[in-house]
XYZ file of C-alpha atoms in Angstrom:
721
model
C -28.245 -5.128 52.082
C -24.511 -5.287 52.729
C -21.904 -5.022 49.980
C -21.050 -8.673 50.548
C -24.638 -9.707 50.042
C -24.882 -7.505 46.960
C -21.788 -9.182 45.537
C -23.246 -12.596 46.265
C -26.439 -11.461 44.536
C -24.497 -10.595 41.406
C -22.908 -14.026 41.536
C -26.248 -15.830 41.854
C -26.425 -17.023 38.231
C -23.155 -18.936 38.616
C -23.081 -19.899 42.265
C -23.682 -23.543 41.499
C -21.241 -23.453 38.641
C -18.594 -22.025 40.967
C -19.198 -24.677 43.588
C -19.038 -27.478 41.049
C -16.108 -25.930 39.248
C -14.212 -25.635 42.489
C -14.188 -29.412 42.645
C -14.294 -30.591 39.041
C -12.529 -28.085 36.775
C -9.230 -29.861 37.243
C -10.902 -33.131 36.303
C -12.436 -31.609 33.186
C -9.089 -30.236 32.047
C -6.725 -32.737 33.605
C -8.627 -36.000 34.195
C -5.434 -37.909 34.862
C -4.260 -35.491 37.527
C -5.270 -35.583 41.188
C -8.510 -33.810 42.021
C -6.722 -31.468 44.426
C -7.898 -28.437 42.475
C -9.809 -25.776 44.262
C -12.188 -26.520 47.090
C -15.788 -25.368 46.801
C -15.295 -22.567 49.286
C -12.030 -21.470 47.693
C -13.595 -21.590 44.227
C -16.517 -19.397 45.249
C -14.165 -16.973 46.986
C -11.934 -16.692 43.955
C -14.939 -15.984 41.752
C -16.062 -13.231 44.068
C -12.705 -11.488 43.724
C -12.685 -11.616 39.913
C -13.852 -8.697 37.792
C -16.813 -9.100 35.455
C -15.422 -6.440 33.100
C -14.231 -7.827 29.779
C -12.058 -5.504 27.739
C -13.398 -5.793 24.204
C -11.016 -4.480 21.577
C -11.833 -4.214 17.880
C -10.984 -7.461 16.135
C -8.225 -7.368 13.569
C -9.786 -6.832 10.164
C -8.547 -6.904 6.600
C -7.670 -3.684 4.777
C -8.922 -3.576 1.177
C -7.104 -1.568 -1.489
C -8.971 -0.609 -4.676
C -8.116 1.215 -7.881
C -9.630 4.628 -8.570
C -12.747 3.043 -10.101
C -13.652 1.855 -6.566
C -14.232 -1.695 -7.795
C -10.943 -3.137 -9.081
C -9.377 -4.843 -6.057
C -5.602 -4.424 -6.158
C -4.733 -6.279 -2.966
C -5.421 -6.637 0.746
C -3.337 -6.286 3.878
C -3.952 -8.449 6.926
C -2.470 -10.421 9.784
C -5.730 -12.247 10.319
C -7.899 -12.514 7.223
C -11.192 -11.276 8.625
C -14.045 -9.032 7.600
C -16.658 -8.273 10.195
C -20.076 -9.451 9.060
C -23.456 -8.722 10.592
C -25.403 -11.806 11.644
C -28.175 -10.659 9.319
C -25.714 -11.330 6.469
C -25.043 -14.904 7.601
C -26.891 -18.002 6.519
C -29.240 -19.344 9.207
C -27.525 -22.686 8.642
C -24.162 -21.450 9.927
C -25.749 -19.971 13.046
C -27.602 -23.196 13.781
C -24.635 -25.414 12.923
C -22.254 -23.637 15.295
C -24.754 -23.773 18.152
C -25.436 -27.474 17.471
C -21.738 -28.253 17.239
C -20.370 -26.211 20.123
C -23.119 -25.357 22.611
C -26.560 -26.965 22.228
C -27.892 -25.174 25.331
C -26.593 -21.754 24.210
C -30.020 -20.132 24.258
C -30.881 -21.599 27.681
C -27.903 -20.854 29.944
C -26.543 -17.519 31.186
C -22.988 -17.895 29.999
C -22.065 -20.984 32.007
C -23.820 -24.304 31.385
C -23.988 -26.026 34.782
C -25.538 -29.162 33.305
C -22.854 -29.242 30.656
C -20.087 -29.016 33.250
C -21.577 -31.872 35.240
C -22.077 -33.968 32.124
C -18.508 -33.335 30.970
C -17.182 -34.282 34.395
C -18.994 -37.627 34.359
C -18.075 -38.384 30.742
C -14.424 -37.563 31.283
C -14.261 -39.670 34.414
C -15.701 -42.632 32.542
C -13.421 -42.116 29.557
C -10.283 -41.591 31.603
C -9.501 -38.549 29.471
C -11.050 -35.408 28.001
C -13.920 -36.728 25.864
C -16.166 -33.682 26.402
C -15.502 -30.028 27.081
C -17.508 -27.698 29.266
C -16.961 -24.333 27.565
C -20.043 -22.558 26.280
C -19.975 -20.373 23.172
C -19.909 -17.371 25.482
C -16.926 -18.741 27.383
C -15.142 -19.549 24.134
C -15.739 -16.002 22.919
C -14.436 -14.626 26.230
C -11.244 -16.627 25.702
C -10.862 -15.189 22.188
C -11.502 -11.674 23.473
C -8.920 -12.048 26.245
C -6.401 -13.324 23.722
C -7.098 -10.514 21.252
C -6.957 -7.797 23.914
C -3.690 -9.058 25.421
C -1.132 -6.257 25.495
C 1.814 -8.325 26.696
C 3.010 -11.905 26.112
C 2.154 -12.667 29.742
C -1.454 -11.598 29.189
C -1.684 -13.714 26.049
C -0.396 -16.765 27.929
C -2.768 -16.110 30.821
C -5.706 -15.952 28.396
C -5.042 -19.431 27.002
C -3.137 -21.365 29.671
C -4.697 -24.607 30.921
C -5.381 -23.680 34.549
C -8.290 -23.737 36.942
C -7.999 -19.997 37.457
C -8.349 -19.301 33.734
C -11.484 -21.455 33.567
C -13.039 -19.725 36.541
C -12.158 -16.343 35.086
C -13.875 -17.268 31.822
C -16.996 -18.312 33.748
C -17.073 -15.059 35.676
C -16.585 -12.932 32.555
C -19.047 -14.988 30.532
C -21.880 -14.367 32.994
C -21.020 -10.679 33.042
C -20.978 -10.541 29.245
C -24.404 -12.128 28.984
C -25.769 -9.213 31.000
C -24.296 -6.744 28.515
C -25.018 -8.417 25.177
C -27.932 -10.354 23.775
C -27.531 -13.950 22.659
C -27.699 -12.812 19.038
C -24.924 -10.268 19.623
C -22.713 -12.852 21.327
C -23.266 -15.331 18.498
C -22.397 -12.619 15.958
C -19.209 -11.746 17.829
C -18.274 -15.410 18.139
C -18.753 -16.129 14.430
C -16.573 -13.143 13.563
C -13.813 -14.187 15.968
C -13.585 -17.971 15.537
C -10.650 -19.503 13.679
C -11.541 -21.988 10.924
C -8.072 -22.885 9.664
C -6.228 -21.855 6.488
C -5.748 -18.338 7.933
C -9.520 -17.832 7.962
C -10.564 -15.777 10.968
C -14.310 -15.308 11.209
C -17.100 -16.671 9.058
C -16.628 -14.222 6.180
C -13.043 -15.390 5.671
C -14.006 -19.046 6.095
C -16.790 -18.838 3.506
C -14.440 -17.078 1.084
C -11.423 -19.339 1.543
C -13.217 -22.703 1.487
C -16.203 -22.009 -0.785
C -15.507 -18.652 -2.520
C -18.838 -17.240 -1.446
C -20.452 -14.900 1.055
C -21.623 -16.216 4.463
C -25.258 -15.577 3.546
C -24.969 -18.014 0.629
C -23.665 -21.022 2.567
C -25.636 -24.243 2.081
C -26.459 -26.650 4.892
C -23.542 -28.946 4.043
C -21.088 -26.067 3.712
C -22.224 -24.500 6.990
C -21.921 -27.824 8.829
C -18.444 -28.347 7.368
C -17.280 -24.949 8.629
C -18.930 -25.311 12.020
C -17.140 -28.622 12.447
C -13.768 -26.922 11.967
C -13.976 -24.683 15.028
C -13.118 -27.468 17.462
C -10.018 -28.682 15.577
C -9.252 -26.915 12.253
C -6.333 -29.165 11.353
C -7.934 -32.473 12.298
C -11.095 -31.773 10.311
C -9.544 -29.848 7.416
C -11.693 -30.550 4.306
C -8.821 -29.443 2.069
C -6.537 -32.160 3.426
C -5.596 -35.327 1.589
C -7.943 -37.412 3.759
C -11.439 -35.937 3.655
C -12.866 -38.694 5.833
C -12.563 -36.871 9.176
C -14.066 -33.703 7.674
C -17.049 -35.618 6.278
C -17.603 -37.469 9.554
C -17.449 -34.226 11.521
C -19.836 -32.503 9.072
C -22.326 -35.355 9.380
C -22.073 -35.235 13.176
C -22.960 -31.530 13.091
C -25.890 -32.200 10.761
C -27.170 -34.939 13.072
C -26.967 -32.572 16.026
C -28.970 -29.999 14.031
C -31.691 -32.637 13.568
C -31.672 -33.418 17.307
C -32.178 -29.760 18.117
C -35.020 -29.450 15.623
C -33.240 -27.061 13.258
C -33.679 -29.266 10.179
C -35.795 -32.235 9.146
C -34.257 -35.737 8.993
C -34.939 -35.938 5.249
C -33.062 -32.701 4.628
C -30.211 -33.985 6.758
C -30.023 -37.267 4.873
C -29.751 -35.476 1.527
C -26.980 -33.203 2.794
C -24.999 -36.062 4.348
C -25.049 -38.026 1.092
C -23.367 -35.222 -0.825
C -19.572 -35.007 -1.035
C -17.817 -31.914 0.276
C -17.210 -29.709 -2.747
C -14.652 -27.009 -2.085
C -13.839 -23.962 -4.157
C -10.656 -22.855 -2.456
C -9.489 -19.257 -2.651
C -6.164 -17.866 -1.497
C -6.784 -14.280 -0.415
C -4.329 -11.703 -1.674
C -2.034 -10.240 0.923
C 0.402 -7.361 0.485
C 1.805 -5.992 -2.770
C 3.366 -9.289 -3.754
C -0.146 -10.685 -4.290
C -1.344 -8.173 -6.861
C -3.007 -10.365 -9.558
C -1.039 -11.188 -12.688
C -3.288 -9.122 -14.948
C -2.429 -6.144 -12.738
C 1.142 -7.189 -11.965
C 2.597 -3.860 -13.019
C 0.485 -2.318 -10.283
C 2.710 -4.004 -7.712
C 5.105 -1.061 -8.002
C 2.264 1.377 -7.379
C 1.178 -0.749 -4.420
C 4.724 -0.562 -3.069
C 4.619 3.229 -3.425
C 1.304 3.282 -1.571
C 2.692 1.137 1.237
C 5.784 3.333 1.627
C 3.558 6.413 1.668
C 1.349 4.867 4.354
C 4.383 4.005 6.475
C 5.450 7.671 6.427
C 2.119 9.049 7.686
C 2.048 10.007 11.408
C -1.753 9.807 11.245
C -1.447 6.006 11.416
C 0.909 5.843 14.395
C 4.029 7.358 15.898
C 6.318 4.549 14.730
C 6.606 2.455 11.544
C 5.584 -0.625 13.554
C 2.367 1.059 14.707
C 1.569 2.212 11.178
C 2.034 -1.241 9.719
C -0.104 -2.684 12.497
C -2.893 -0.271 11.568
C -2.577 -1.202 7.912
C -2.776 -4.945 8.583
C -5.373 -4.879 11.364
C -7.368 -1.697 10.875
C -9.954 -2.861 8.357
C -9.637 0.194 6.103
C -11.239 0.592 2.710
C -8.784 2.471 0.516
C -9.586 3.864 -2.901
C -6.287 4.637 -4.575
C -5.442 7.060 -7.347
C -4.390 4.265 -9.736
C -6.427 4.555 -12.935
C -6.736 1.067 -14.474
C -7.012 2.503 -17.992
C -3.905 4.670 -17.707
C -2.033 1.838 -16.010
C -2.838 -0.578 -18.861
C -1.761 1.967 -21.471
C 1.505 2.743 -19.689
C 2.313 -0.907 -19.036
C 1.764 -1.771 -22.680
C 4.001 1.072 -23.846
C 6.972 0.334 -21.559
C 7.003 -3.286 -22.708
C 6.962 -2.543 -26.467
C 10.701 -2.288 -27.120
C 12.211 -3.464 -23.847
C 11.012 -6.735 -22.367
C 11.231 -7.695 -18.720
C 14.409 -9.615 -19.524
C 16.309 -6.502 -20.570
C 18.887 -5.253 -18.058
C 17.610 -1.757 -18.863
C 14.613 -0.687 -16.818
C 12.053 1.249 -18.816
C 9.505 2.893 -16.565
C 6.929 5.656 -16.464
C 4.934 7.536 -13.824
C 1.830 9.665 -14.462
C 0.462 12.369 -12.170
C -2.535 14.668 -12.247
C -1.390 18.329 -12.096
C -2.999 20.337 -9.317
C -3.885 17.331 -7.144
C -0.758 15.167 -6.942
C -2.784 12.022 -7.652
C -0.527 9.321 -9.110
C -2.605 7.647 -11.817
C -0.120 5.054 -13.101
C 3.300 3.542 -12.376
C 4.567 1.104 -14.973
C 7.902 -0.570 -15.613
C 9.156 -3.457 -17.758
C 9.623 -5.708 -14.750
C 7.668 -8.388 -12.879
C 6.868 -7.472 -9.285
C 8.118 -10.626 -7.602
C 10.443 -11.775 -4.845
C 11.499 -14.822 -6.855
C 14.872 -13.961 -8.405
C 16.026 -17.495 -9.169
C 15.749 -16.951 -12.923
C 17.106 -13.400 -12.967
C 19.868 -12.462 -15.345
C 23.446 -11.638 -14.310
C 24.234 -8.332 -12.663
C 25.738 -5.837 -15.116
C 27.957 -4.420 -12.382
C 31.120 -6.514 -12.580
C 31.818 -6.048 -8.856
C 28.474 -7.713 -7.997
C 28.358 -10.379 -10.698
C 28.028 -13.830 -9.210
C 27.131 -12.364 -5.816
C 23.957 -10.369 -6.455
C 21.529 -11.285 -9.257
C 20.461 -8.670 -11.763
C 17.213 -6.772 -11.223
C 15.556 -8.391 -14.250
C 12.987 -9.752 -14.889
C 11.811 -10.068 -11.245
C 12.287 -7.444 -8.573
C 10.445 -5.551 -5.869
C 12.877 -2.629 -5.825
C 11.039 0.724 -6.015
C 12.440 1.536 -9.457
C 9.983 4.394 -10.004
C 10.239 6.236 -6.702
C 8.485 6.284 -3.381
C 11.092 4.120 -1.644
C 14.743 4.296 -0.652
C 16.311 3.443 -4.009
C 18.853 6.168 -4.922
C 17.360 6.792 -8.358
C 19.054 7.945 -11.541
C 20.616 11.023 -13.080
C 17.995 12.811 -15.172
C 20.185 14.919 -17.456
C 18.768 17.998 -19.128
C 15.347 17.685 -17.498
C 17.005 19.612 -14.622
C 17.233 22.686 -16.818
C 13.678 23.433 -15.714
C 14.954 24.375 -12.252
C 17.489 26.846 -13.633
C 14.841 28.289 -15.958
C 12.380 28.789 -13.091
C 15.065 30.209 -10.786
C 16.009 32.791 -13.421
C 12.394 33.768 -14.080
C 11.776 33.955 -10.325
C 14.777 36.270 -9.987
C 13.341 38.633 -12.609
C 15.192 37.534 -15.756
C 12.942 37.884 -18.833
C 12.420 35.059 -21.323
C 14.354 37.026 -23.911
C 17.530 36.742 -21.808
C 20.131 35.640 -24.358
C 23.716 34.446 -24.419
C 25.993 33.372 -27.179
C 26.271 29.602 -26.742
C 29.511 28.169 -28.168
C 30.053 24.471 -28.718
C 32.209 24.457 -25.575
C 32.089 26.984 -22.808
C 34.582 27.832 -20.077
C 32.495 28.410 -16.966
C 33.386 30.153 -13.737
C 32.753 26.880 -11.875
C 35.764 24.835 -10.870
C 36.315 21.117 -11.146
C 39.177 18.698 -10.627
C 42.013 18.532 -13.165
C 41.237 14.850 -13.762
C 37.731 15.760 -14.968
C 37.579 15.309 -18.759
C 35.357 18.376 -18.976
C 38.043 20.588 -17.389
C 39.883 23.243 -19.381
C 42.086 26.201 -18.639
C 43.320 24.554 -15.479
C 40.476 23.432 -13.266
C 37.572 25.297 -14.839
C 34.520 23.249 -15.720
C 33.976 23.466 -19.457
C 30.757 21.756 -20.616
C 29.865 21.339 -24.251
C 26.743 20.953 -26.351
C 25.400 17.724 -27.756
C 25.563 19.107 -31.304
C 27.468 21.876 -33.128
C 24.121 22.995 -34.558
C 23.312 24.494 -31.158
C 26.076 27.072 -31.477
C 24.776 30.629 -31.638
C 22.765 33.159 -29.665
C 20.015 31.511 -27.671
C 17.243 32.671 -25.336
C 14.960 30.806 -22.932
C 12.697 29.493 -25.705
C 15.438 28.249 -28.023
C 17.815 27.239 -25.235
C 15.168 25.032 -23.629
C 13.686 23.691 -26.859
C 17.086 22.666 -28.241
C 18.488 21.782 -24.790
C 21.592 23.944 -25.204
C 23.995 23.113 -22.392
C 26.277 26.110 -22.779
C 23.311 28.489 -22.717
C 21.986 27.053 -19.463
C 25.374 27.074 -17.752
C 25.603 30.802 -18.486
C 22.032 31.330 -17.258
C 22.907 29.414 -14.105
C 25.983 31.601 -13.568
C 23.845 34.697 -13.958
C 21.193 33.666 -11.438
C 23.449 31.579 -9.162
C 23.555 27.793 -8.885
C 22.194 27.905 -5.346
C 18.961 29.497 -6.589
C 18.517 26.600 -9.025
C 19.166 24.040 -6.268
C 16.660 25.704 -3.936
C 14.100 25.874 -6.729
C 14.413 22.118 -7.189
C 13.749 21.666 -3.483
C 10.659 23.877 -3.725
C 9.376 21.554 -6.440
C 9.815 18.450 -4.318
C 13.321 17.109 -4.999
C 15.122 15.448 -2.105
C 18.818 14.593 -2.159
C 19.252 10.862 -2.196
C 22.974 10.232 -1.619
C 25.809 11.700 0.399
C 27.439 13.456 -2.546
C 24.237 15.230 -3.590
C 23.451 16.192 0.006
C 26.937 17.642 0.388
C 26.704 19.644 -2.848
C 23.190 20.918 -2.090
C 24.128 22.132 1.386
C 23.965 25.826 2.177
C 27.358 27.372 1.659
C 28.243 24.800 -1.010
C 25.364 24.818 -3.488
C 26.619 27.988 -5.204
C 29.575 25.950 -6.537
C 27.411 23.201 -8.065
C 27.652 24.274 -11.691
C 26.899 20.824 -13.127
C 23.554 20.815 -11.324
C 21.762 22.383 -14.270
C 22.790 19.426 -16.464
C 21.117 16.897 -14.160
C 23.956 15.165 -12.337
C 21.948 14.617 -9.124
C 20.064 11.363 -8.563
C 16.301 11.565 -8.713
C 13.271 9.408 -9.489
C 10.500 9.563 -12.093
C 8.005 10.228 -9.292
C 9.904 13.309 -8.134
C 10.478 14.640 -11.640
C 6.926 14.219 -12.898
C 5.666 15.976 -9.760
C 8.043 18.873 -10.417
C 6.872 19.273 -14.019
C 3.233 18.875 -12.954
C 3.829 21.964 -10.816
C 4.353 24.216 -13.814
C 1.404 22.566 -15.571
C -0.693 23.572 -12.514
C 0.306 27.244 -12.626
C 3.063 26.864 -10.026
C 1.093 24.826 -7.506
C 3.185 21.951 -6.163
C 1.288 18.935 -4.820
C 2.868 16.085 -2.912
C 2.460 12.907 -4.943
C -0.237 10.829 -3.258
C -1.596 7.362 -3.916
C -5.034 7.566 -2.288
C -8.326 9.261 -3.099
C -10.053 8.149 0.095
C -9.250 6.140 3.228
C -12.212 5.025 5.304
C -12.139 3.102 8.573
C -14.355 0.107 9.418
C -17.103 2.566 10.368
C -17.090 3.986 6.847
C -15.910 7.412 8.012
C -12.895 9.168 6.424
C -9.635 8.860 8.333
C -8.574 12.277 9.647
C -5.387 13.857 10.968
C -4.241 17.263 12.189
C -1.274 18.658 10.230
C 1.638 19.953 12.285
C 1.237 23.596 13.244
C -2.529 23.612 12.739
C -5.614 22.891 14.805
C -7.950 21.787 12.054
C -8.382 18.131 11.135
C -8.328 17.128 7.486
C -8.613 13.837 5.641
C -5.388 11.853 5.389
C -6.058 11.331 1.688
C -6.662 15.039 1.010
C -4.374 16.856 -1.404
C -1.364 18.608 0.075
C -0.530 21.476 -2.231
C 1.160 24.852 -1.981
C 1.964 27.697 -4.364
C 5.746 27.468 -4.844
C 6.120 29.798 -7.824
C 3.735 32.403 -9.195
C 1.340 31.490 -12.017
C 3.129 34.026 -14.239
C 6.505 32.309 -13.821
C 4.994 28.846 -14.284
C 3.270 29.947 -17.508
C 6.518 31.356 -18.816
C 8.265 28.025 -18.171
C 5.428 26.182 -19.921
C 5.816 28.434 -22.947
C 9.498 27.444 -23.199
C 8.599 23.760 -22.695
C 6.151 23.954 -25.608
C 9.177 24.447 -27.867
C 10.537 20.998 -26.933
C 7.553 18.967 -28.151
C 6.977 20.645 -31.500
C 3.795 22.314 -30.276
C 5.375 25.747 -30.492
C 5.501 28.643 -28.044
C 2.671 31.152 -27.720
C 4.886 34.195 -27.062
C 8.249 33.500 -28.676
C 10.180 31.711 -31.413
C 11.469 28.179 -30.861
C 14.284 28.550 -33.377
C 13.176 26.080 -36.032
C 13.820 22.726 -34.365
C 13.714 20.933 -31.013
C 14.804 17.734 -29.266
C 11.335 16.154 -29.003
C 9.446 17.461 -32.014
C 7.689 14.120 -32.590
C 5.859 14.327 -29.272
C 3.098 16.839 -30.017
C 1.856 15.051 -33.184
C 1.472 11.850 -31.122
C -0.642 13.569 -28.482
C -2.712 15.765 -30.752
C -3.508 18.380 -28.113
C -1.531 21.138 -26.309
C 1.583 19.405 -25.043
C 4.847 20.566 -23.456
C 7.829 18.805 -21.906
C 11.551 18.197 -21.822
C 13.965 15.547 -23.049
C 16.999 14.562 -21.024
C 20.108 12.440 -21.414
C 23.245 12.076 -19.328
C 26.872 11.728 -20.467
C 27.173 9.113 -23.218
C 23.402 8.608 -22.959
C 23.738 6.466 -19.858
C 20.102 7.324 -19.199
C 17.366 8.652 -21.462
C 14.393 10.664 -20.172
C 11.311 12.495 -21.305
C 8.818 14.385 -19.168
C 5.678 15.678 -20.875
C 2.467 17.282 -19.746
C -0.893 18.724 -20.685
C -3.022 20.763 -18.251
C -4.712 17.455 -17.275
C -1.953 14.850 -17.067
C 1.837 14.736 -16.706
C 4.133 11.792 -17.336
C 7.815 10.994 -16.855
C 9.557 8.085 -18.547
C 13.148 6.885 -18.401
C 15.464 4.126 -19.591
C 18.402 3.207 -17.336
C 20.224 0.295 -15.760
C 19.368 0.301 -12.020
C 22.258 -2.076 -11.294
C 24.976 -0.155 -13.070
C 24.732 3.603 -13.817
C 27.771 3.310 -16.120
C 25.989 0.824 -18.390
C 25.033 3.249 -21.154
C 21.608 3.040 -22.750
C 22.938 4.684 -25.908
C 20.948 6.470 -28.587
C 19.025 3.310 -29.519
C 16.336 3.981 -26.926
C 16.433 7.801 -27.012
C 12.907 8.122 -28.432
C 11.272 5.422 -26.297
C 10.518 7.659 -23.286
C 8.945 10.212 -25.647
C 6.752 7.527 -27.204
C 5.675 6.103 -23.848
C 4.611 9.430 -22.370
C 2.996 10.788 -25.539
C 1.038 7.642 -26.420
C -0.107 7.037 -22.859
C -1.342 10.597 -22.403
C -3.036 10.541 -25.814
C -4.889 7.339 -24.924
C -5.726 8.451 -21.401
C -7.256 11.752 -22.541
C -9.053 10.409 -25.600
C -12.600 11.720 -25.507
C -11.791 14.318 -22.836
C -12.274 18.049 -23.532
C -9.152 19.738 -24.890
C -7.676 22.249 -22.455
C -5.091 24.818 -23.511
C -2.165 26.407 -21.694
C -2.490 30.014 -20.562
C 0.238 32.105 -22.271
C 2.515 34.197 -20.039
C 1.994 37.970 -19.809
C 4.196 40.450 -21.616
C 5.860 41.412 -18.344
C 8.074 38.300 -18.394
C 8.966 38.329 -22.062
C 11.491 41.129 -22.538
């Protein structure tokens, strides 16, 4: 047998279709145009030159994002709302209704219905227009597949353009597809690809959007309604003002099901007499659609999305990563703990409502894993800023609305917002740098009310003295006296920590902050932190750099985890449509790991971390294990609220423009702040000084209620004196 004869043999199932199509396709598609079209010989020749290979690409599917309980749905991400569903999970009615509506001879032909083409030709000639189509379900699916696999605009146009060539190509591919897939498989693919209107792609989405149920639960009337939409979703929309066309189309489909013997006439009559009863659902999409009862979780969702967009595992560019998120059909279990989130959200709203210009937020992280369990703020996650209050920055007033009560700005971290100064919470970095350099905890200095440092500043700086020397002072005269690491940290003595910073070197403190995850967020901070300049940054120890609650809680969680820093992460697991974990290969390695796996490293020794924890115990009123706290501290009310081993640090900036508290147990760490994101010079004042302490302490107490009590490991004698 020659190759030509073999090719003709492969074409046998559609030879007649090709001959007829060569003459009538133009009439089917363009009945008012001349029949010039393709001649029979030309049509058959064109078919012989066309490939039978259909490039099937995975259909775009919805990504589902859940809380850590694996059942609370936070939101979804999609371009086309679709969830692939096995035909075994579809009602028999929907299968029968689609066949009856679109291709009654589906189970008889081989991809191209020759009788259907001839019938359509005659009907269209008599009608003087297109009254019947000739596309089988297989051909329709081929068209969808060509559209979905298009890699360029030209390919997309070619897949849907009204031309003879396109029709012939569909015929050729349809017959090839029927040799590869069974009828049941083709019907399953079709029902998962078809568009039903209202952004419903596939039968799962259609059943959800129109009837709020699963495809397997569709009734006869519901299935007929949906099947009737495939031909013209807008014309037969049952959610439209005029339900007449939808009812007529549904009844037509039911009648066709009777003609094909799928249902009895009596069953059909009952179904046709019932009105179409919809239960419309609008599927969530993106972080803006987090439900109201979980609205505070919108900020966590935003953090998750920003994290996803930074992961090379999902693509080499941000556009590719977003495409994977919206089309990849992932099932994501996040780290968000609904219980901790509710507790935190309740606490941040107690004294400062969403209508306050001051943002009051909190972030909670699990030490040793980096899992972010809650992100709460006294704001509404919304794009609608029409009712927002005036901007507190006079230069923006009347031009830019205030950030309250509605905003989508990443106020808690994980985005590009500059952040806030965190005050004395930065003393942790100087403390760790000194311990890392070999200074014992007993290292003491006389701390006067005001201290002339070796660091220089400008003469216009109000803290300057003796020319251009930087001369910081303490918050209270009661701090004057000889202090060590326990008392200096517990009382937050500025002039002690400036001297400790001088002794160890400011650059060591800056580099320690970087080891614990801080990143410089504005040009000034980047300039000061640069090598060759950082040694002059005396004010660093007092927290003049911008940071975020997410960065700071992760830094403090490091000491709670014996010096093990973990990148803050929002996901426990990320599975693809096949149910398998999503993997990636970290740079510089050859071993694949899960994208959602923890990313931790030992940045300081356990001994040094335990020493820092012992000093931080002084702050909360819990008391140090190996030293004296000096009789009082800045956050002594914290430990009684928690009722279990608890350490931390308070922090305020000049004139209490911001107020902070970061607290931790071995199991959970939290950072809370009060600040004005619009205007850093709008001082919070002492009114809200204790609110961050209350938020962190009460949330951790509630979150750990009923959990075993874990204690801190005291530092060894080698770091004491």
